[in-house]
Short mmCIF file of N, CA and C in Angstrom, two decimals:
data_model
loop_
_atom_site.label_atom_id
_atom_site.label_comp_id
_atom_site.label_asym_id
_atom_site.label_seq_id
_atom_site.Cartn_x
_atom_site.Cartn_y
_atom_site.Cartn_z
N MET A 1 17.69 12.03 5.11
CA MET A 1 17.96 11.05 4.09
C MET A 1 16.64 10.44 3.62
N SER A 2 16.60 10.10 2.36
CA SER A 2 15.43 9.48 1.76
C SER A 2 15.78 8.10 1.21
N ILE A 3 14.81 7.22 1.26
CA ILE A 3 14.93 5.89 0.67
C ILE A 3 13.66 5.67 -0.14
N TRP A 4 13.78 5.17 -1.35
CA TRP A 4 12.60 4.75 -2.09
C TRP A 4 12.94 3.53 -2.93
N TRP A 5 11.94 2.73 -3.16
CA TRP A 5 12.08 1.57 -4.03
C TRP A 5 10.75 1.29 -4.70
N SER A 6 10.84 0.60 -5.83
CA SER A 6 9.64 0.25 -6.58
C SER A 6 9.78 -1.19 -7.07
N LEU A 7 8.70 -1.93 -6.97
CA LEU A 7 8.66 -3.33 -7.40
C LEU A 7 7.59 -3.50 -8.47
N HIS A 8 7.88 -4.31 -9.44
CA HIS A 8 6.90 -4.72 -10.43
C HIS A 8 6.68 -6.20 -10.17
N LEU A 9 5.50 -6.56 -9.65
CA LEU A 9 5.24 -7.91 -9.17
C LEU A 9 4.15 -8.61 -9.98
N ARG A 10 4.27 -9.92 -10.08
CA ARG A 10 3.20 -10.71 -10.69
C ARG A 10 1.99 -10.73 -9.77
N ARG A 11 0.82 -10.81 -10.36
CA ARG A 11 -0.41 -10.90 -9.57
C ARG A 11 -0.58 -12.33 -9.08
N GLU A 12 0.28 -12.71 -8.14
CA GLU A 12 0.26 -14.02 -7.53
C GLU A 12 0.32 -13.83 -6.02
N ALA A 13 -0.33 -14.72 -5.29
CA ALA A 13 -0.35 -14.61 -3.82
C ALA A 13 1.05 -14.55 -3.22
N ALA A 14 2.01 -15.24 -3.82
CA ALA A 14 3.38 -15.28 -3.28
C ALA A 14 4.06 -13.91 -3.31
N SER A 15 3.56 -12.99 -4.11
CA SER A 15 4.18 -11.66 -4.20
C SER A 15 3.88 -10.81 -2.97
N VAL A 16 2.79 -11.09 -2.27
CA VAL A 16 2.39 -10.28 -1.13
C VAL A 16 3.42 -10.34 0.01
N PRO A 17 3.82 -11.52 0.48
CA PRO A 17 4.83 -11.53 1.55
C PRO A 17 6.19 -11.00 1.09
N LEU A 18 6.49 -11.10 -0.18
CA LEU A 18 7.74 -10.54 -0.70
C LEU A 18 7.77 -9.03 -0.49
N ALA A 19 6.71 -8.36 -0.91
CA ALA A 19 6.63 -6.90 -0.74
C ALA A 19 6.66 -6.53 0.73
N ARG A 20 5.94 -7.28 1.54
CA ARG A 20 5.89 -7.00 2.98
C ARG A 20 7.28 -7.14 3.62
N ARG A 21 7.99 -8.21 3.30
CA ARG A 21 9.33 -8.42 3.88
C ARG A 21 10.32 -7.35 3.44
N LEU A 22 10.24 -6.91 2.19
CA LEU A 22 11.12 -5.85 1.73
C LEU A 22 10.85 -4.55 2.50
N LEU A 23 9.58 -4.23 2.69
CA LEU A 23 9.24 -3.03 3.47
C LEU A 23 9.74 -3.15 4.90
N LEU A 24 9.48 -4.27 5.55
CA LEU A 24 9.92 -4.45 6.94
C LEU A 24 11.45 -4.38 7.05
N GLY A 25 12.17 -4.99 6.12
CA GLY A 25 13.63 -4.95 6.14
C GLY A 25 14.16 -3.53 5.97
N THR A 26 13.55 -2.79 5.05
CA THR A 26 13.96 -1.41 4.83
C THR A 26 13.74 -0.57 6.09
N MET A 27 12.59 -0.73 6.70
CA MET A 27 12.27 0.06 7.89
C MET A 27 13.12 -0.33 9.09
N GLU A 28 13.40 -1.62 9.23
CA GLU A 28 14.26 -2.05 10.33
C GLU A 28 15.66 -1.49 10.16
N THR A 29 16.19 -1.56 8.94
CA THR A 29 17.52 -1.03 8.67
C THR A 29 17.59 0.48 8.92
N ALA A 30 16.54 1.18 8.54
CA ALA A 30 16.49 2.64 8.73
C ALA A 30 16.33 3.02 10.19
N GLY A 31 15.76 2.13 11.00
CA GLY A 31 15.56 2.43 12.42
C GLY A 31 14.17 2.90 12.78
N VAL A 32 13.19 2.56 11.94
CA VAL A 32 11.80 2.94 12.21
C VAL A 32 11.27 2.11 13.37
N ASP A 33 10.46 2.74 14.21
CA ASP A 33 9.82 2.07 15.35
C ASP A 33 9.08 0.82 14.85
N PRO A 34 9.25 -0.32 15.53
CA PRO A 34 8.63 -1.57 15.08
C PRO A 34 7.09 -1.52 14.99
N ASP A 35 6.43 -0.77 15.86
CA ASP A 35 4.97 -0.69 15.78
C ASP A 35 4.52 0.02 14.50
N ILE A 36 5.21 1.08 14.13
CA ILE A 36 4.89 1.80 12.89
C ILE A 36 5.18 0.90 11.69
N SER A 37 6.32 0.21 11.73
CA SER A 37 6.67 -0.71 10.65
C SER A 37 5.61 -1.79 10.48
N TYR A 38 5.14 -2.35 11.59
CA TYR A 38 4.13 -3.40 11.54
C TYR A 38 2.84 -2.87 10.92
N ASP A 39 2.37 -1.70 11.39
CA ASP A 39 1.14 -1.12 10.85
C ASP A 39 1.24 -0.94 9.34
N LEU A 40 2.35 -0.38 8.88
CA LEU A 40 2.50 -0.15 7.44
C LEU A 40 2.63 -1.46 6.67
N SER A 41 3.26 -2.46 7.27
CA SER A 41 3.40 -3.74 6.57
C SER A 41 2.06 -4.45 6.42
N VAL A 42 1.19 -4.33 7.43
CA VAL A 42 -0.15 -4.92 7.32
C VAL A 42 -0.95 -4.18 6.25
N ALA A 43 -0.88 -2.85 6.26
CA ALA A 43 -1.59 -2.05 5.25
C ALA A 43 -1.09 -2.40 3.85
N LEU A 44 0.22 -2.55 3.69
CA LEU A 44 0.78 -2.93 2.40
C LEU A 44 0.29 -4.31 1.98
N SER A 45 0.27 -5.25 2.90
CA SER A 45 -0.22 -6.60 2.59
C SER A 45 -1.66 -6.56 2.09
N GLU A 46 -2.49 -5.76 2.73
CA GLU A 46 -3.90 -5.65 2.32
C GLU A 46 -4.01 -5.03 0.93
N ALA A 47 -3.22 -3.99 0.67
CA ALA A 47 -3.27 -3.35 -0.65
C ALA A 47 -2.77 -4.30 -1.74
N CYS A 48 -1.71 -5.04 -1.46
CA CYS A 48 -1.19 -6.00 -2.43
C CYS A 48 -2.20 -7.13 -2.66
N ALA A 49 -2.80 -7.64 -1.60
CA ALA A 49 -3.80 -8.70 -1.74
C ALA A 49 -4.96 -8.23 -2.61
N ASN A 50 -5.34 -6.97 -2.44
CA ASN A 50 -6.42 -6.39 -3.24
C ASN A 50 -6.01 -6.34 -4.72
N ALA A 51 -4.76 -5.94 -4.99
CA ALA A 51 -4.27 -5.89 -6.38
C ALA A 51 -4.21 -7.29 -6.99
N VAL A 52 -3.79 -8.27 -6.19
CA VAL A 52 -3.71 -9.64 -6.68
C VAL A 52 -5.11 -10.16 -7.03
N GLU A 53 -6.07 -9.89 -6.16
CA GLU A 53 -7.43 -10.41 -6.36
C GLU A 53 -8.21 -9.66 -7.43
N HIS A 54 -8.09 -8.33 -7.45
CA HIS A 54 -8.95 -7.51 -8.31
C HIS A 54 -8.20 -6.75 -9.39
N GLY A 55 -6.90 -6.96 -9.52
CA GLY A 55 -6.06 -6.09 -10.35
C GLY A 55 -6.09 -6.28 -11.84
N GLY A 56 -6.96 -7.09 -12.37
CA GLY A 56 -7.06 -7.20 -13.82
C GLY A 56 -7.12 -8.61 -14.30
N ASP A 57 -7.03 -8.73 -15.58
CA ASP A 57 -7.09 -10.01 -16.26
C ASP A 57 -5.70 -10.62 -16.22
N ALA A 58 -5.55 -11.77 -15.61
CA ALA A 58 -4.23 -12.39 -15.42
C ALA A 58 -3.74 -13.16 -16.63
N VAL A 59 -3.94 -12.62 -17.80
CA VAL A 59 -3.45 -13.25 -19.03
C VAL A 59 -1.94 -13.18 -19.02
N SER A 60 -1.29 -14.30 -19.17
CA SER A 60 0.17 -14.37 -19.10
C SER A 60 0.81 -13.41 -20.11
N GLY A 61 1.77 -12.63 -19.60
CA GLY A 61 2.51 -11.72 -20.45
C GLY A 61 1.87 -10.37 -20.64
N SER A 62 0.63 -10.21 -20.22
CA SER A 62 -0.03 -8.92 -20.38
C SER A 62 0.27 -8.02 -19.20
N ALA A 63 0.06 -6.73 -19.38
CA ALA A 63 0.32 -5.76 -18.32
C ALA A 63 -0.55 -6.03 -17.10
N SER A 64 -1.73 -6.58 -17.30
CA SER A 64 -2.63 -6.82 -16.18
C SER A 64 -2.23 -8.03 -15.34
N ALA A 65 -1.20 -8.75 -15.77
CA ALA A 65 -0.72 -9.89 -14.99
C ALA A 65 0.23 -9.43 -13.89
N ALA A 66 0.41 -8.11 -13.75
CA ALA A 66 1.35 -7.57 -12.77
C ALA A 66 0.74 -6.36 -12.07
N TYR A 67 1.39 -5.95 -11.00
CA TYR A 67 1.05 -4.72 -10.31
C TYR A 67 2.34 -4.10 -9.78
N ARG A 68 2.25 -2.84 -9.36
CA ARG A 68 3.45 -2.11 -8.94
C ARG A 68 3.29 -1.61 -7.50
N VAL A 69 4.37 -1.74 -6.74
CA VAL A 69 4.44 -1.23 -5.37
C VAL A 69 5.61 -0.25 -5.30
N THR A 70 5.36 0.93 -4.78
CA THR A 70 6.42 1.92 -4.59
C THR A 70 6.35 2.41 -3.15
N ALA A 71 7.49 2.49 -2.50
CA ALA A 71 7.55 2.96 -1.11
C ALA A 71 8.59 4.07 -1.01
N TYR A 72 8.24 5.12 -0.27
CA TYR A 72 9.13 6.25 -0.05
C TYR A 72 9.24 6.47 1.46
N LEU A 73 10.44 6.46 1.98
CA LEU A 73 10.70 6.92 3.34
C LEU A 73 11.43 8.24 3.16
N ASP A 74 10.76 9.31 3.47
CA ASP A 74 11.31 10.63 3.21
C ASP A 74 11.04 11.53 4.40
N GLY A 75 12.10 11.90 5.09
CA GLY A 75 11.93 12.74 6.26
C GLY A 75 11.18 12.01 7.34
N GLU A 76 10.11 12.59 7.78
CA GLU A 76 9.33 12.03 8.88
C GLU A 76 8.15 11.17 8.41
N LYS A 77 8.07 10.85 7.12
CA LYS A 77 6.89 10.17 6.60
C LYS A 77 7.27 9.01 5.68
N CYS A 78 6.43 7.99 5.70
CA CYS A 78 6.52 6.90 4.73
C CYS A 78 5.26 6.94 3.87
N ARG A 79 5.45 6.89 2.56
CA ARG A 79 4.32 6.87 1.63
C ARG A 79 4.44 5.62 0.78
N ILE A 80 3.34 4.91 0.62
CA ILE A 80 3.31 3.67 -0.15
C ILE A 80 2.20 3.78 -1.20
N GLU A 81 2.50 3.33 -2.40
CA GLU A 81 1.51 3.29 -3.48
C GLU A 81 1.48 1.89 -4.07
N VAL A 82 0.27 1.39 -4.30
CA VAL A 82 0.07 0.11 -4.96
C VAL A 82 -0.85 0.38 -6.15
N ALA A 83 -0.36 0.09 -7.35
CA ALA A 83 -1.13 0.35 -8.57
C ALA A 83 -1.30 -0.94 -9.36
N ASP A 84 -2.52 -1.15 -9.86
CA ASP A 84 -2.79 -2.34 -10.66
C ASP A 84 -3.38 -1.95 -12.01
N SER A 85 -3.70 -2.94 -12.81
CA SER A 85 -4.26 -2.71 -14.15
C SER A 85 -5.69 -3.21 -14.26
N GLY A 86 -6.37 -3.28 -13.13
CA GLY A 86 -7.73 -3.80 -13.12
C GLY A 86 -8.76 -2.76 -13.53
N PRO A 87 -10.02 -3.06 -13.25
CA PRO A 87 -11.11 -2.17 -13.65
C PRO A 87 -11.20 -0.91 -12.79
N GLY A 88 -10.47 -0.85 -11.71
CA GLY A 88 -10.53 0.32 -10.83
C GLY A 88 -11.66 0.20 -9.83
N PHE A 89 -11.77 1.22 -9.00
CA PHE A 89 -12.84 1.26 -8.02
C PHE A 89 -14.12 1.75 -8.70
N PRO A 90 -15.29 1.32 -8.21
CA PRO A 90 -16.55 1.81 -8.78
C PRO A 90 -16.60 3.34 -8.70
N VAL A 91 -17.17 3.96 -9.72
CA VAL A 91 -17.26 5.41 -9.77
C VAL A 91 -18.65 5.84 -9.36
N ARG A 92 -18.70 6.85 -8.48
CA ARG A 92 -19.97 7.45 -8.08
C ARG A 92 -20.27 8.61 -9.00
N ARG A 93 -21.41 8.73 -9.53
CA ARG A 93 -21.93 9.88 -10.28
C ARG A 93 -20.91 10.93 -10.67
N GLY A 94 -19.91 10.62 -11.25
CA GLY A 94 -18.93 11.63 -11.63
C GLY A 94 -17.56 11.02 -11.73
N ARG A 95 -16.59 11.80 -11.35
CA ARG A 95 -15.22 11.36 -11.55
C ARG A 95 -14.59 10.75 -10.32
N ARG A 96 -15.15 10.97 -9.14
CA ARG A 96 -14.51 10.47 -7.92
C ARG A 96 -14.58 8.96 -7.80
N ALA A 97 -13.48 8.38 -7.39
CA ALA A 97 -13.46 6.94 -7.13
C ALA A 97 -14.09 6.69 -5.78
N ALA A 98 -14.85 5.64 -5.69
CA ALA A 98 -15.52 5.30 -4.44
C ALA A 98 -14.91 4.04 -3.87
N VAL A 99 -14.74 4.03 -2.57
CA VAL A 99 -14.27 2.82 -1.90
C VAL A 99 -15.45 1.86 -1.86
N PRO A 100 -15.24 0.58 -2.19
CA PRO A 100 -16.34 -0.38 -2.14
C PRO A 100 -17.04 -0.36 -0.79
N VAL A 101 -18.33 -0.52 -0.83
CA VAL A 101 -19.15 -0.44 0.38
C VAL A 101 -18.89 -1.63 1.29
N ARG A 102 -18.70 -1.34 2.57
CA ARG A 102 -18.53 -2.38 3.58
C ARG A 102 -19.79 -2.35 4.44
N THR A 103 -20.44 -3.49 4.55
CA THR A 103 -21.67 -3.54 5.33
C THR A 103 -21.52 -4.50 6.49
N GLY A 104 -21.03 -4.01 7.59
CA GLY A 104 -20.92 -4.81 8.80
C GLY A 104 -19.61 -5.56 8.91
N ALA A 105 -19.37 -6.09 10.11
CA ALA A 105 -18.12 -6.76 10.42
C ALA A 105 -17.93 -8.04 9.62
N LEU A 106 -19.00 -8.63 9.13
CA LEU A 106 -18.89 -9.89 8.40
C LEU A 106 -18.92 -9.72 6.89
N ALA A 107 -18.80 -8.46 6.42
CA ALA A 107 -18.80 -8.22 4.98
C ALA A 107 -17.64 -8.97 4.33
N GLU A 108 -17.93 -9.59 3.20
CA GLU A 108 -16.91 -10.40 2.52
C GLU A 108 -15.86 -9.56 1.82
N HIS A 109 -16.23 -8.41 1.27
CA HIS A 109 -15.30 -7.59 0.51
C HIS A 109 -15.17 -6.20 1.13
N GLY A 110 -14.00 -5.60 0.99
CA GLY A 110 -13.79 -4.24 1.46
C GLY A 110 -13.20 -4.11 2.84
N ARG A 111 -13.07 -5.22 3.57
CA ARG A 111 -12.50 -5.14 4.93
C ARG A 111 -11.05 -4.70 4.89
N GLY A 112 -10.28 -5.17 3.92
CA GLY A 112 -8.87 -4.80 3.81
C GLY A 112 -8.70 -3.31 3.58
N LEU A 113 -9.58 -2.71 2.77
CA LEU A 113 -9.51 -1.28 2.52
C LEU A 113 -9.80 -0.49 3.79
N GLY A 114 -10.75 -0.97 4.57
CA GLY A 114 -11.04 -0.33 5.86
C GLY A 114 -9.87 -0.45 6.82
N LEU A 115 -9.20 -1.58 6.79
CA LEU A 115 -8.04 -1.78 7.64
C LEU A 115 -6.91 -0.82 7.25
N ILE A 116 -6.70 -0.63 5.97
CA ILE A 116 -5.69 0.33 5.50
C ILE A 116 -6.03 1.72 6.05
N GLU A 117 -7.30 2.09 5.98
CA GLU A 117 -7.72 3.41 6.49
C GLU A 117 -7.44 3.55 7.98
N GLN A 118 -7.58 2.47 8.73
CA GLN A 118 -7.34 2.52 10.17
C GLN A 118 -5.85 2.57 10.52
N LEU A 119 -5.01 1.94 9.73
CA LEU A 119 -3.58 1.83 10.04
C LEU A 119 -2.74 2.99 9.54
N ALA A 120 -3.21 3.69 8.53
CA ALA A 120 -2.44 4.80 7.94
C ALA A 120 -3.00 6.13 8.41
N ASP A 121 -2.19 7.18 8.27
CA ASP A 121 -2.63 8.52 8.64
C ASP A 121 -3.44 9.17 7.54
N HIS A 122 -3.13 8.86 6.29
CA HIS A 122 -3.84 9.44 5.15
C HIS A 122 -3.90 8.37 4.06
N VAL A 123 -5.08 8.22 3.45
CA VAL A 123 -5.28 7.20 2.41
C VAL A 123 -6.00 7.83 1.23
N HIS A 124 -5.59 7.44 0.03
CA HIS A 124 -6.27 7.89 -1.19
C HIS A 124 -6.53 6.66 -2.07
N PHE A 125 -7.79 6.48 -2.45
CA PHE A 125 -8.18 5.43 -3.38
C PHE A 125 -8.51 6.12 -4.69
N GLY A 126 -7.82 5.77 -5.77
CA GLY A 126 -8.08 6.45 -7.03
C GLY A 126 -8.07 5.53 -8.22
N ASN A 127 -8.59 6.05 -9.31
CA ASN A 127 -8.59 5.34 -10.58
C ASN A 127 -7.69 6.07 -11.56
N ARG A 128 -7.01 5.29 -12.37
CA ARG A 128 -6.22 5.82 -13.47
C ARG A 128 -6.97 5.41 -14.73
N PRO A 129 -7.68 6.32 -15.37
CA PRO A 129 -8.55 5.97 -16.50
C PRO A 129 -7.87 5.06 -17.52
N GLY A 130 -8.49 3.91 -17.72
CA GLY A 130 -8.00 2.94 -18.67
C GLY A 130 -6.77 2.17 -18.22
N ARG A 131 -6.29 2.45 -16.99
CA ARG A 131 -5.06 1.80 -16.54
C ARG A 131 -5.18 1.15 -15.17
N GLY A 132 -6.31 1.20 -14.51
CA GLY A 132 -6.46 0.50 -13.24
C GLY A 132 -6.64 1.40 -12.04
N ALA A 133 -6.42 0.81 -10.88
CA ALA A 133 -6.63 1.50 -9.60
C ALA A 133 -5.29 1.75 -8.92
N VAL A 134 -5.28 2.74 -8.04
CA VAL A 134 -4.11 3.01 -7.22
C VAL A 134 -4.58 3.31 -5.80
N ILE A 135 -3.91 2.70 -4.84
CA ILE A 135 -4.13 2.98 -3.43
C ILE A 135 -2.83 3.59 -2.93
N SER A 136 -2.91 4.78 -2.36
CA SER A 136 -1.72 5.37 -1.77
C SER A 136 -2.05 5.71 -0.32
N PHE A 137 -1.06 5.50 0.55
CA PHE A 137 -1.27 5.80 1.96
C PHE A 137 0.05 6.20 2.59
N ASP A 138 -0.04 6.98 3.65
CA ASP A 138 1.17 7.40 4.32
C ASP A 138 0.96 7.41 5.83
N LYS A 139 2.10 7.46 6.52
CA LYS A 139 2.09 7.45 7.98
C LYS A 139 3.32 8.21 8.47
N ILE A 140 3.13 9.00 9.50
CA ILE A 140 4.24 9.70 10.14
C ILE A 140 5.10 8.65 10.85
N LEU A 141 6.40 8.76 10.68
CA LEU A 141 7.33 7.79 11.25
C LEU A 141 7.76 8.17 12.66
N LYS A 142 7.97 7.14 13.46
CA LYS A 142 8.63 7.27 14.76
C LYS A 142 9.89 6.43 14.66
N TRP A 143 10.91 6.82 15.39
CA TRP A 143 12.21 6.18 15.25
C TRP A 143 12.64 5.49 16.53
N ARG A 144 13.39 4.40 16.37
CA ARG A 144 14.01 3.74 17.52
C ARG A 144 15.14 4.63 18.03
N GLU A 145 15.47 4.46 19.27
CA GLU A 145 16.62 5.17 19.86
C GLU A 145 17.88 4.77 19.10
N GLY A 146 18.68 5.74 18.67
CA GLY A 146 19.92 5.47 17.97
C GLY A 146 19.75 5.07 16.51
N ALA A 147 18.58 5.34 15.92
CA ALA A 147 18.34 4.98 14.53
C ALA A 147 19.34 5.67 13.60
N LEU A 148 19.82 4.93 12.62
CA LEU A 148 20.83 5.45 11.70
C LEU A 148 20.31 6.57 10.80
N LEU A 149 19.08 6.46 10.34
CA LEU A 149 18.55 7.41 9.37
C LEU A 149 17.58 8.41 9.99
N LYS A 150 17.52 8.49 11.28
CA LYS A 150 16.58 9.38 11.96
C LYS A 150 16.79 10.82 11.51
N VAL A 151 15.67 11.48 11.21
CA VAL A 151 15.71 12.89 10.80
C VAL A 151 15.89 13.73 12.06
N SER A 152 16.82 14.66 12.01
CA SER A 152 17.10 15.52 13.17
C SER A 152 16.05 16.56 13.38
#
């Protein structure tokens, strides 16, 4: 069985716990192991916080005043995407998007992106030309005993 949902959220700090609670509720209902759910919820919170802070010009009513979160629980994997309308990640000599440089444990910016990399199994940081940045990450799921949606 598959579950997916998508949210269109305002770039406001209050949207971050909303997305996190929806993900945790979905995973709890499906029967995902709580440790996996927690890791993904922290990664989602970091990605949403990044979209809120860097996701574009917060002019009321404009597309950049919002960002999108999509989550897929499909088979043995959960995939999450967070897309904003900001300037995107800095580009290195070509087309590849670069993750902002983190310099040491006390670096002010980029720690959340590093945390996402540590909590997920696979992470992709990308730019959508003229439309902002997208962070997508996934993790192999583990299930609680007796989970309703457990893949056989």
